[in-house]
Short mmCIF file of C-alpha atoms in Angstrom, two decimals:
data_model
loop_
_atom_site.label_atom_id
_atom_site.label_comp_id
_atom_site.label_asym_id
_atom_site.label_seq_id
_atom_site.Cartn_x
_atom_site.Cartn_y
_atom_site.Cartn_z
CA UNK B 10 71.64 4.53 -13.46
CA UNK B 11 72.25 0.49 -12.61
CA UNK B 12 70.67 -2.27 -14.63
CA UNK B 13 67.38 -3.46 -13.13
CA UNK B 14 66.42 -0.15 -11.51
CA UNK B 15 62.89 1.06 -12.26
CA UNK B 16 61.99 4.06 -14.28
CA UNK B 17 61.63 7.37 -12.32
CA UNK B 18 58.74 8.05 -14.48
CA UNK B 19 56.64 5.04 -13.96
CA UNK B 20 57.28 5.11 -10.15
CA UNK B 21 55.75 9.01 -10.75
CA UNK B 22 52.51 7.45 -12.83
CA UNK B 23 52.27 4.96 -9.88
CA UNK B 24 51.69 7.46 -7.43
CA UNK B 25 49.20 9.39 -9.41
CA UNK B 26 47.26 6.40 -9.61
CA UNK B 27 47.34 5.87 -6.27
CA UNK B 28 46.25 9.51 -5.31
CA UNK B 29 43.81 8.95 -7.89
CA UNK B 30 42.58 5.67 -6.88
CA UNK B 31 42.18 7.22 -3.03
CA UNK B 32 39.95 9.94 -4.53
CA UNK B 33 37.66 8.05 -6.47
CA UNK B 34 37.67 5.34 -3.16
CA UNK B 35 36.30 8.41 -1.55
CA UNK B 36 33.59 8.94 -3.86
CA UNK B 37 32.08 5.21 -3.74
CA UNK B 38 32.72 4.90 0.21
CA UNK B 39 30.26 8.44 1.17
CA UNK B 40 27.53 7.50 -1.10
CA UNK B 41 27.63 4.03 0.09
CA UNK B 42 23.61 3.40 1.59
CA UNK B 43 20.30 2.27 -0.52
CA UNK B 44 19.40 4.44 -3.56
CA UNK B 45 16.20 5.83 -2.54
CA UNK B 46 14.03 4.39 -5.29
CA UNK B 47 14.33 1.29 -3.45
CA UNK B 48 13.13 2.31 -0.19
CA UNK B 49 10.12 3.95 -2.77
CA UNK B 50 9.50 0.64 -3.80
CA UNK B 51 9.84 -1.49 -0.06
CA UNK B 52 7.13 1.21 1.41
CA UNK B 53 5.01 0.56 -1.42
CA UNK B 54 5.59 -3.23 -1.00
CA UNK B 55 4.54 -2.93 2.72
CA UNK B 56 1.53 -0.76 1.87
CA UNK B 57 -0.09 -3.37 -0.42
CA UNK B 58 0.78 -6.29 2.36
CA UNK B 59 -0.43 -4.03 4.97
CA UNK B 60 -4.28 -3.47 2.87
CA UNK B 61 -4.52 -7.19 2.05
CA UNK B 62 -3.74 -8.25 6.06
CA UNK B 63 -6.59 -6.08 6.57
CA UNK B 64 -8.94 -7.02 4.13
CA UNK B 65 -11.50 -9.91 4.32
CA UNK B 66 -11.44 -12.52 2.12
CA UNK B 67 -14.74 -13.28 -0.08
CA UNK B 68 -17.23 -14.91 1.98
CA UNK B 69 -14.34 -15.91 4.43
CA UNK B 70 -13.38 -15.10 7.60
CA UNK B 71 -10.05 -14.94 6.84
CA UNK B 72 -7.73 -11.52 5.90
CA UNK B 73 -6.42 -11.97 2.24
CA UNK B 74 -3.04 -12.80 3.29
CA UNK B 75 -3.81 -15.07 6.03
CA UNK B 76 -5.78 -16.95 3.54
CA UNK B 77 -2.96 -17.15 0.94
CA UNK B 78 -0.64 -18.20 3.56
CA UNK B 79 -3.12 -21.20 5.24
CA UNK B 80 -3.18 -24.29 2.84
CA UNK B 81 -2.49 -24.86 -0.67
CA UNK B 82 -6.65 -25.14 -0.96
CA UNK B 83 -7.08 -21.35 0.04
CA UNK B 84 -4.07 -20.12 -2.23
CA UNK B 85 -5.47 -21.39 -5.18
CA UNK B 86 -8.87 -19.84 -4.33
CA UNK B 87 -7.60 -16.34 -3.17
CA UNK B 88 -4.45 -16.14 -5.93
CA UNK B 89 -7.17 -14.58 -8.56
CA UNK B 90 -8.83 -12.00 -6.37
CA UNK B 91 -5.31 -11.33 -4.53
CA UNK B 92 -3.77 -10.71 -7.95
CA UNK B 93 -6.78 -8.30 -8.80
CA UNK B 94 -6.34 -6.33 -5.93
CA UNK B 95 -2.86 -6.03 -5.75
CA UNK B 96 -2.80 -4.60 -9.40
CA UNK B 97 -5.61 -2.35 -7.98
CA UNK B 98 -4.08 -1.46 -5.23
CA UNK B 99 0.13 -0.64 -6.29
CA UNK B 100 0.36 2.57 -9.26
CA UNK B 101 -0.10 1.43 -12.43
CA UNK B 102 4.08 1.65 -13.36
CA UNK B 103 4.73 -0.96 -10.42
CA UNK B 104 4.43 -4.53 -11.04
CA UNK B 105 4.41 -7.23 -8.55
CA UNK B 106 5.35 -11.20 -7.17
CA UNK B 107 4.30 -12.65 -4.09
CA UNK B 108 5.64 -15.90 -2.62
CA UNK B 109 3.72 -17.88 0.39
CA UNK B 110 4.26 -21.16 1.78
CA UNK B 111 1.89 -22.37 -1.19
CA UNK B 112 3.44 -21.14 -4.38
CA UNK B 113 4.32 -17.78 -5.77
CA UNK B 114 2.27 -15.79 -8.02
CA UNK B 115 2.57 -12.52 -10.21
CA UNK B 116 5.11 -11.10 -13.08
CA UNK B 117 8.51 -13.27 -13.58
CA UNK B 118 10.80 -11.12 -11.21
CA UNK B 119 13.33 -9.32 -13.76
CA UNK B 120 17.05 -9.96 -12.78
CA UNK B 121 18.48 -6.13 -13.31
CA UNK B 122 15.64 -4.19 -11.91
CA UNK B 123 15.89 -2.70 -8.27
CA UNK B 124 13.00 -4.57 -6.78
CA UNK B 125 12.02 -3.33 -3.04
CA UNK B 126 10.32 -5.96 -1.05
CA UNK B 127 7.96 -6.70 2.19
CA UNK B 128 7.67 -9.80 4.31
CA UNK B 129 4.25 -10.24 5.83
CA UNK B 130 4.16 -12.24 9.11
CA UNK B 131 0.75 -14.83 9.00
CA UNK B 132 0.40 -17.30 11.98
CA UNK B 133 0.97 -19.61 8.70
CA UNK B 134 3.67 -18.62 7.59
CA UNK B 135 5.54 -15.60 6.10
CA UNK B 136 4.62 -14.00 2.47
CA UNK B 137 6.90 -12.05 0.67
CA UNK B 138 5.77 -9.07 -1.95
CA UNK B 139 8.13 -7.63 -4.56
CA UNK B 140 7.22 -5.07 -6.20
CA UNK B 141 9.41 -3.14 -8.82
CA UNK B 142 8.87 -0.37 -12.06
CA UNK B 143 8.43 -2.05 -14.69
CA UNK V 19 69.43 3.52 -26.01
CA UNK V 20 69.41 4.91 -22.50
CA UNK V 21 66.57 7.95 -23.72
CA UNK V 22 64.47 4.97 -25.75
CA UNK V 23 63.93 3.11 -22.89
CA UNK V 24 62.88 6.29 -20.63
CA UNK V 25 60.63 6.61 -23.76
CA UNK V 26 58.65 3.58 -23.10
CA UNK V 27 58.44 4.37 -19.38
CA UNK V 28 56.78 7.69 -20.39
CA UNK V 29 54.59 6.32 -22.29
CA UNK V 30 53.53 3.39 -20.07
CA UNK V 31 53.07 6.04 -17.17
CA UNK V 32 51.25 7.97 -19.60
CA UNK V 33 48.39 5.25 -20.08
CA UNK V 34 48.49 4.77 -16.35
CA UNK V 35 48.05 7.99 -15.13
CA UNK V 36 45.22 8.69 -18.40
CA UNK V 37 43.42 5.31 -17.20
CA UNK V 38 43.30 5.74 -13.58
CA UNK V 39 41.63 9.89 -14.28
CA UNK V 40 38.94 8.23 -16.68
CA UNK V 41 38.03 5.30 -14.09
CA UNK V 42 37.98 7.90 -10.70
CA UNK V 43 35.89 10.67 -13.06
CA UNK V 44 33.46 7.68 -13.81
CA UNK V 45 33.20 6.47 -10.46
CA UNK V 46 32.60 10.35 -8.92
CA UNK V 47 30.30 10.62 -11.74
CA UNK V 48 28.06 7.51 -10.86
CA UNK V 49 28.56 8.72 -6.99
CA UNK V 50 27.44 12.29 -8.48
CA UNK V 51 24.16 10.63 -10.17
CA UNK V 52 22.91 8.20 -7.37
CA UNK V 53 23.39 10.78 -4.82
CA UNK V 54 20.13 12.15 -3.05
CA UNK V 55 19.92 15.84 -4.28
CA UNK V 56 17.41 16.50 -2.32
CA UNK V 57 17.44 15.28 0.84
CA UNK V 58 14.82 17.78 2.90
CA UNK V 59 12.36 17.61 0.44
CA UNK V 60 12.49 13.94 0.49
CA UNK V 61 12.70 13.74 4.19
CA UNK V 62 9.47 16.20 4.39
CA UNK V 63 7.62 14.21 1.67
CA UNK V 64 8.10 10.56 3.66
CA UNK V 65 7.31 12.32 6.98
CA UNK V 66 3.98 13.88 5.71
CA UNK V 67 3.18 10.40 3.84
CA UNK V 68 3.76 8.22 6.64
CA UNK V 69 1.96 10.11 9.35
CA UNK V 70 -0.99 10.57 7.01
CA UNK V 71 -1.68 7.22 6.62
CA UNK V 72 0.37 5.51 10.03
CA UNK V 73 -2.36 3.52 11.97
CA UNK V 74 -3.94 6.02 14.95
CA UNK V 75 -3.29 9.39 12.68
CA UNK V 76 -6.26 11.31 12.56
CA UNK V 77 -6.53 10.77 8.88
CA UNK V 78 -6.99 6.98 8.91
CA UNK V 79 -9.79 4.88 10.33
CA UNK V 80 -6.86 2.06 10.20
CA UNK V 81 -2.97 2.06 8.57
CA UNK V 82 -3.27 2.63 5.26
CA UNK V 83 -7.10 3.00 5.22
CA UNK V 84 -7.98 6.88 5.46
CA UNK V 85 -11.10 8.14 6.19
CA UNK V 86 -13.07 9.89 3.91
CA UNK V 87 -14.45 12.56 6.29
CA UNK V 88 -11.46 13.55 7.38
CA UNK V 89 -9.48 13.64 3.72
CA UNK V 90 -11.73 15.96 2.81
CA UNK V 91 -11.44 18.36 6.12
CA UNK V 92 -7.71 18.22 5.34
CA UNK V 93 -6.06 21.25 4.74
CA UNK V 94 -2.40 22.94 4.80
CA UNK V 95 -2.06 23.74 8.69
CA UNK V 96 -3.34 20.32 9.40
CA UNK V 97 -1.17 18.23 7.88
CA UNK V 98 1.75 20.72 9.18
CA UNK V 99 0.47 20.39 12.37
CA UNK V 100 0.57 16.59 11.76
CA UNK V 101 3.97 16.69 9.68
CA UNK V 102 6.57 19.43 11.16
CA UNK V 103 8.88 18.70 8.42
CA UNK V 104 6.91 20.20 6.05
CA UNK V 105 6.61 23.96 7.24
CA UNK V 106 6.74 26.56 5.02
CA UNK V 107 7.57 24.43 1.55
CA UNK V 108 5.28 24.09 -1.14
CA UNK V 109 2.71 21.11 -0.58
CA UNK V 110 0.66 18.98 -3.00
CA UNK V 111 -1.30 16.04 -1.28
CA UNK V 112 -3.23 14.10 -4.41
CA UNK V 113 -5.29 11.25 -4.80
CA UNK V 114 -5.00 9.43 -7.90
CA UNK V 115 -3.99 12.66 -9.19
CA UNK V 116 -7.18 14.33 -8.07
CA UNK V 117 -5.73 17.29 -5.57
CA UNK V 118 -6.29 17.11 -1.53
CA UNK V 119 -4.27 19.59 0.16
CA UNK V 120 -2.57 22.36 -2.66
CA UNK V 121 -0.24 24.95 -1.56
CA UNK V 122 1.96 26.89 -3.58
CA UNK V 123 3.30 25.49 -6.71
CA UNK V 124 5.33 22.46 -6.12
CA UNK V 125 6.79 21.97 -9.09
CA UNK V 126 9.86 19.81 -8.58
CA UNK V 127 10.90 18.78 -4.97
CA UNK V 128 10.65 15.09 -4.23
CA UNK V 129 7.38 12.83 -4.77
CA UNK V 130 6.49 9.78 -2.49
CA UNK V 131 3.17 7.45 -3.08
CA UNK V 132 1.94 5.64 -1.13
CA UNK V 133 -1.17 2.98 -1.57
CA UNK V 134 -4.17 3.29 -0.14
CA UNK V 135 -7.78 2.97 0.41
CA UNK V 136 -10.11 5.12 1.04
CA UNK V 137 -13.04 4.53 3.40
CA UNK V 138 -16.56 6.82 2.96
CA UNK V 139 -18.79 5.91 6.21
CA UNK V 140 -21.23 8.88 4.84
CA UNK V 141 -24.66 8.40 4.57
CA UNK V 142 -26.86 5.17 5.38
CA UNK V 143 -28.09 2.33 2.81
CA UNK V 144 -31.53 1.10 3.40
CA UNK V 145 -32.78 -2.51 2.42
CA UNK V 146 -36.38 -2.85 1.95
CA UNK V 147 -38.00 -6.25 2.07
CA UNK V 148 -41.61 -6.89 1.20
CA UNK V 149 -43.04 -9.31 3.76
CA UNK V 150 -44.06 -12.25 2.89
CA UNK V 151 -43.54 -15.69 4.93
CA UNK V 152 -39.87 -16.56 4.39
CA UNK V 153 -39.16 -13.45 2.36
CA UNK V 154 -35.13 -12.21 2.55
CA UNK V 155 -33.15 -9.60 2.38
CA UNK V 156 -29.31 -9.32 2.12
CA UNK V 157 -26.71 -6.85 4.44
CA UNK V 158 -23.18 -7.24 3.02
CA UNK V 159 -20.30 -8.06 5.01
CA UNK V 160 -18.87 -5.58 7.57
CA UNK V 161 -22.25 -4.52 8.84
CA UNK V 162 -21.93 -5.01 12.59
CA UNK V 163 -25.23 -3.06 13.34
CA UNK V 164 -28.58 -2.73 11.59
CA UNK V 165 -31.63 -0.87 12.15
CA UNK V 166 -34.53 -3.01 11.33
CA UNK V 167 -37.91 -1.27 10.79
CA UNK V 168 -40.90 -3.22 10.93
CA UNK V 169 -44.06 -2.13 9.38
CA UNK V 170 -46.53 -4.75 8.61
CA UNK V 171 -49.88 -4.11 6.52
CA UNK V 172 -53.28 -4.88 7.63
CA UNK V 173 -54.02 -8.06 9.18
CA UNK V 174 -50.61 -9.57 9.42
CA UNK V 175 -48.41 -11.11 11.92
CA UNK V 176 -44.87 -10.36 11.78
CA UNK V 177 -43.46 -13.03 14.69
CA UNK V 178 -39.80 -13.16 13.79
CA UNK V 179 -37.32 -12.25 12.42
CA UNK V 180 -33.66 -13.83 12.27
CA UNK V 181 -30.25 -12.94 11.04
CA UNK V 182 -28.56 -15.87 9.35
CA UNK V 183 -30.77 -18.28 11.36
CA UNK V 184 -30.27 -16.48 14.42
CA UNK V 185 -33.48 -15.17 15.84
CA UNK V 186 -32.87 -11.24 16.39
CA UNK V 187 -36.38 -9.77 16.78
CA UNK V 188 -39.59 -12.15 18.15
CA UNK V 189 -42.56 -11.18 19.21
CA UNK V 190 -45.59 -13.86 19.20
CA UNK V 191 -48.49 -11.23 19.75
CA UNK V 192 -46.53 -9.69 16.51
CA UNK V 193 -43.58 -7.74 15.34
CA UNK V 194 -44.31 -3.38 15.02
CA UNK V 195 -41.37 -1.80 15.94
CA UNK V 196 -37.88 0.07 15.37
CA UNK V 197 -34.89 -2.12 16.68
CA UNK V 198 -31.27 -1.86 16.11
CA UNK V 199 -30.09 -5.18 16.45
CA UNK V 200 -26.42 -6.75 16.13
CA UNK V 201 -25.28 -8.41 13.33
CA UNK V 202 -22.02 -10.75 12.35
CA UNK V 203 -19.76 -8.11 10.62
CA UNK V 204 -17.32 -10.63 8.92
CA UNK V 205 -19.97 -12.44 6.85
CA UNK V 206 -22.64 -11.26 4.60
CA UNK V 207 -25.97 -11.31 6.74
CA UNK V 208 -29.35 -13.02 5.52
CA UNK V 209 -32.21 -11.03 7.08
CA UNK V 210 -35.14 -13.50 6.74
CA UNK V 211 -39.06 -12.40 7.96
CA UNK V 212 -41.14 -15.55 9.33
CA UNK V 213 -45.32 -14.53 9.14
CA UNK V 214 -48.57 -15.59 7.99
CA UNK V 215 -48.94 -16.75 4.66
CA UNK V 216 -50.91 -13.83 2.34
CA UNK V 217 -48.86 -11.14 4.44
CA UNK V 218 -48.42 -7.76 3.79
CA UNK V 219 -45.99 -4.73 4.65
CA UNK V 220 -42.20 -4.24 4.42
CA UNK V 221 -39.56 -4.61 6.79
CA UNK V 222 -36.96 -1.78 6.41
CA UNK V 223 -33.19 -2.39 7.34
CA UNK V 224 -30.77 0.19 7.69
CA UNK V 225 -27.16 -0.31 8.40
CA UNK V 226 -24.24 2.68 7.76
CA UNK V 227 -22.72 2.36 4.41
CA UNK V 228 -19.21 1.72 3.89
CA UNK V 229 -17.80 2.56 0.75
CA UNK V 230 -13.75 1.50 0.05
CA UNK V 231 -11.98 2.80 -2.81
CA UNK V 232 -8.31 1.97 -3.71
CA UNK V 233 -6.43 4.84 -4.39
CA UNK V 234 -2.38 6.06 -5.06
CA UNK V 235 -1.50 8.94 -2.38
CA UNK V 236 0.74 10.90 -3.96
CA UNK V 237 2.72 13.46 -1.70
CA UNK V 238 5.06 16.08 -3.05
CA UNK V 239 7.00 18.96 -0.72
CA UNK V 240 9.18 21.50 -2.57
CA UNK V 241 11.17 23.42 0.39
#
């Protein structure tokens, strides 16, 4: 055996870790897609947006979220009542945040949690809900 | 010398080989854990969910907004005539945990909620106003249609009466009658009775009653 050559052996381990490597590849690449609490979470998300673009506002003509979404005057009026509902309205476990064009209101969003969300089209603007367990 | 350094290889190949097992059992382990074990019953569960409360199902009165009437007509063959997916498994339909539609004992299987309102359109509510000049009476919002009953005592003049201002019912010779008459639905009405002073007799208004409650649908098929 020259000077320089490599091992036999560690050309054998590198192999195994390849074939190894390729396995475990395999694993990660066929359960690649959304874990399904998430898609829990987005329908539940689009559910609450779906009730409040429904729902008339307090002596206004407007739907809940249209109202949140239409000037920084409404959102501070509706945020209370919205909030209310919302907590009303998702399962007790599920928290919430919702961001308009106005401000955001709800729990601080947590940074590990998987958090599904739904974006609500207003001729205003767009609000977001995220919901997540908390 | 030669068999010391073939040592070392051994043992470096050694770690390698020991290092790469314990990464791919972690990573087929994770893949294991976040898989979707049940993927029929989960399929089932979201397919009875969403066509129970999809805008246009029978169930709703609007999406996400089921009707009352119809919840409680629900039963096993209609929601599988509504949801295909859910043939022959076990079935639990619940409302804030109270039990819709129950069949067999679905003990595990997979669980979706959904939230929703419910809507009760049952019954009528009936606002009774005792006339007097300028006397009012108050039909919450999302009342597009009201019957108003006028029954005045003796020797009074009902002429008019208006909704929110709006004159709905007139009569100068004076108001006896049974009208339905059309209301703004997306604002709280003000039913308001114009007479003589020292009138007597009520003025009945009836308008269907809409009850909303909030509820969590909760939806779990065990195939």
């Amino acid at each position: 055996m020259r000077r320089g050559q490599l091992s036999l052996t560690v050309v054998e381990a590198a192999v195994g870790v390849v074939l190894v490597m390729g396995v475990a590849a395999g694993f990660t690449a066929v359960s690649a897609g959304p874990p399904s609490s998430t898609t829990q979470l987005d329908t539940l998300a689009h559910d609450a947006g779906t009730v409040l673009a429904a729902e008339p506002t307090e002596g206004g003509h407007d739907a809940r979220l249209v109202a949140l979404a239409r000037s920084g005057e409404s959102f501070a009026e509706v945020r209370t009542p919205v909030r209310e509902r919302l907590a009303a309205l998702l399962p007790a476990d599920v928290l919430f945040r919702v961001r308009t064009p106005h401000g955001s209101f709800g729990y601080p969003q947590p940074p590990t949690a998987a958090v599904g969300s739904a974006t609500m089209p207003t001729r205003h603007g767009p609000v977001t809900i995220w919901v997540w367990y908390g | 010398m030669r068999a010391q350094t073939n040592l070392v290889a051994l043992v470096l190949a050694l770690v390698l080989v020991t290092g790469a097992a314990v990464v791919g059992v972690a990573v087929a382990d994770g893949a294991l854990a976040g898989a979707d074990r049940e993927p029929l019953d989960r399929h089932a569960a979201t397919a009875v969910a969403d066509r129970l409360v999809a805008d246009g199902s029978p169930t709703t009165v609007r999406a996400n907004a089921l009707d009352a009437a119809a919840v409680a007509e629900l039963n096993a063959s209609r929601v599988e005539a509504l949801a295909p997916p859910a043939e022959e498994a076990a079935l639990r339909i619940a409302l804030d945990g109270e039990p819709v539609v129950e069949r067999g004992a679905a003990s595990g299987g997979a669980t979706v909620r959904r939230s929703v309102v419910v809507v009760n359109r049952t019954g009528n509510a009936r606002r009774t106003i005792d006339i007097a000049d300028g006397a009012t009476g108050r039909v919450p919002r999302g009342v597009g249609r009201a019957v108003v009953d006028v029954d005045p005592g003796p020797n009074t003049t009902v002429h008019t009466v208006r909704a929110d201002g709006r004159v709905v019912l007139h009569d100068g010779a004076g108001l006896d009658t049974n009208a339905t008459v059309h209301l703004f639905r997306y604002e709280p009405t003000t039913v308001r009775i114009e007479t003589d002073p020292n009138a007597t007799g009520r003025v009945a208004v009836t308008y269907p009653r809409r009850v909303v409650e909030t509820h969590t649908l909760t939806v779990t098929v065990d195939a």
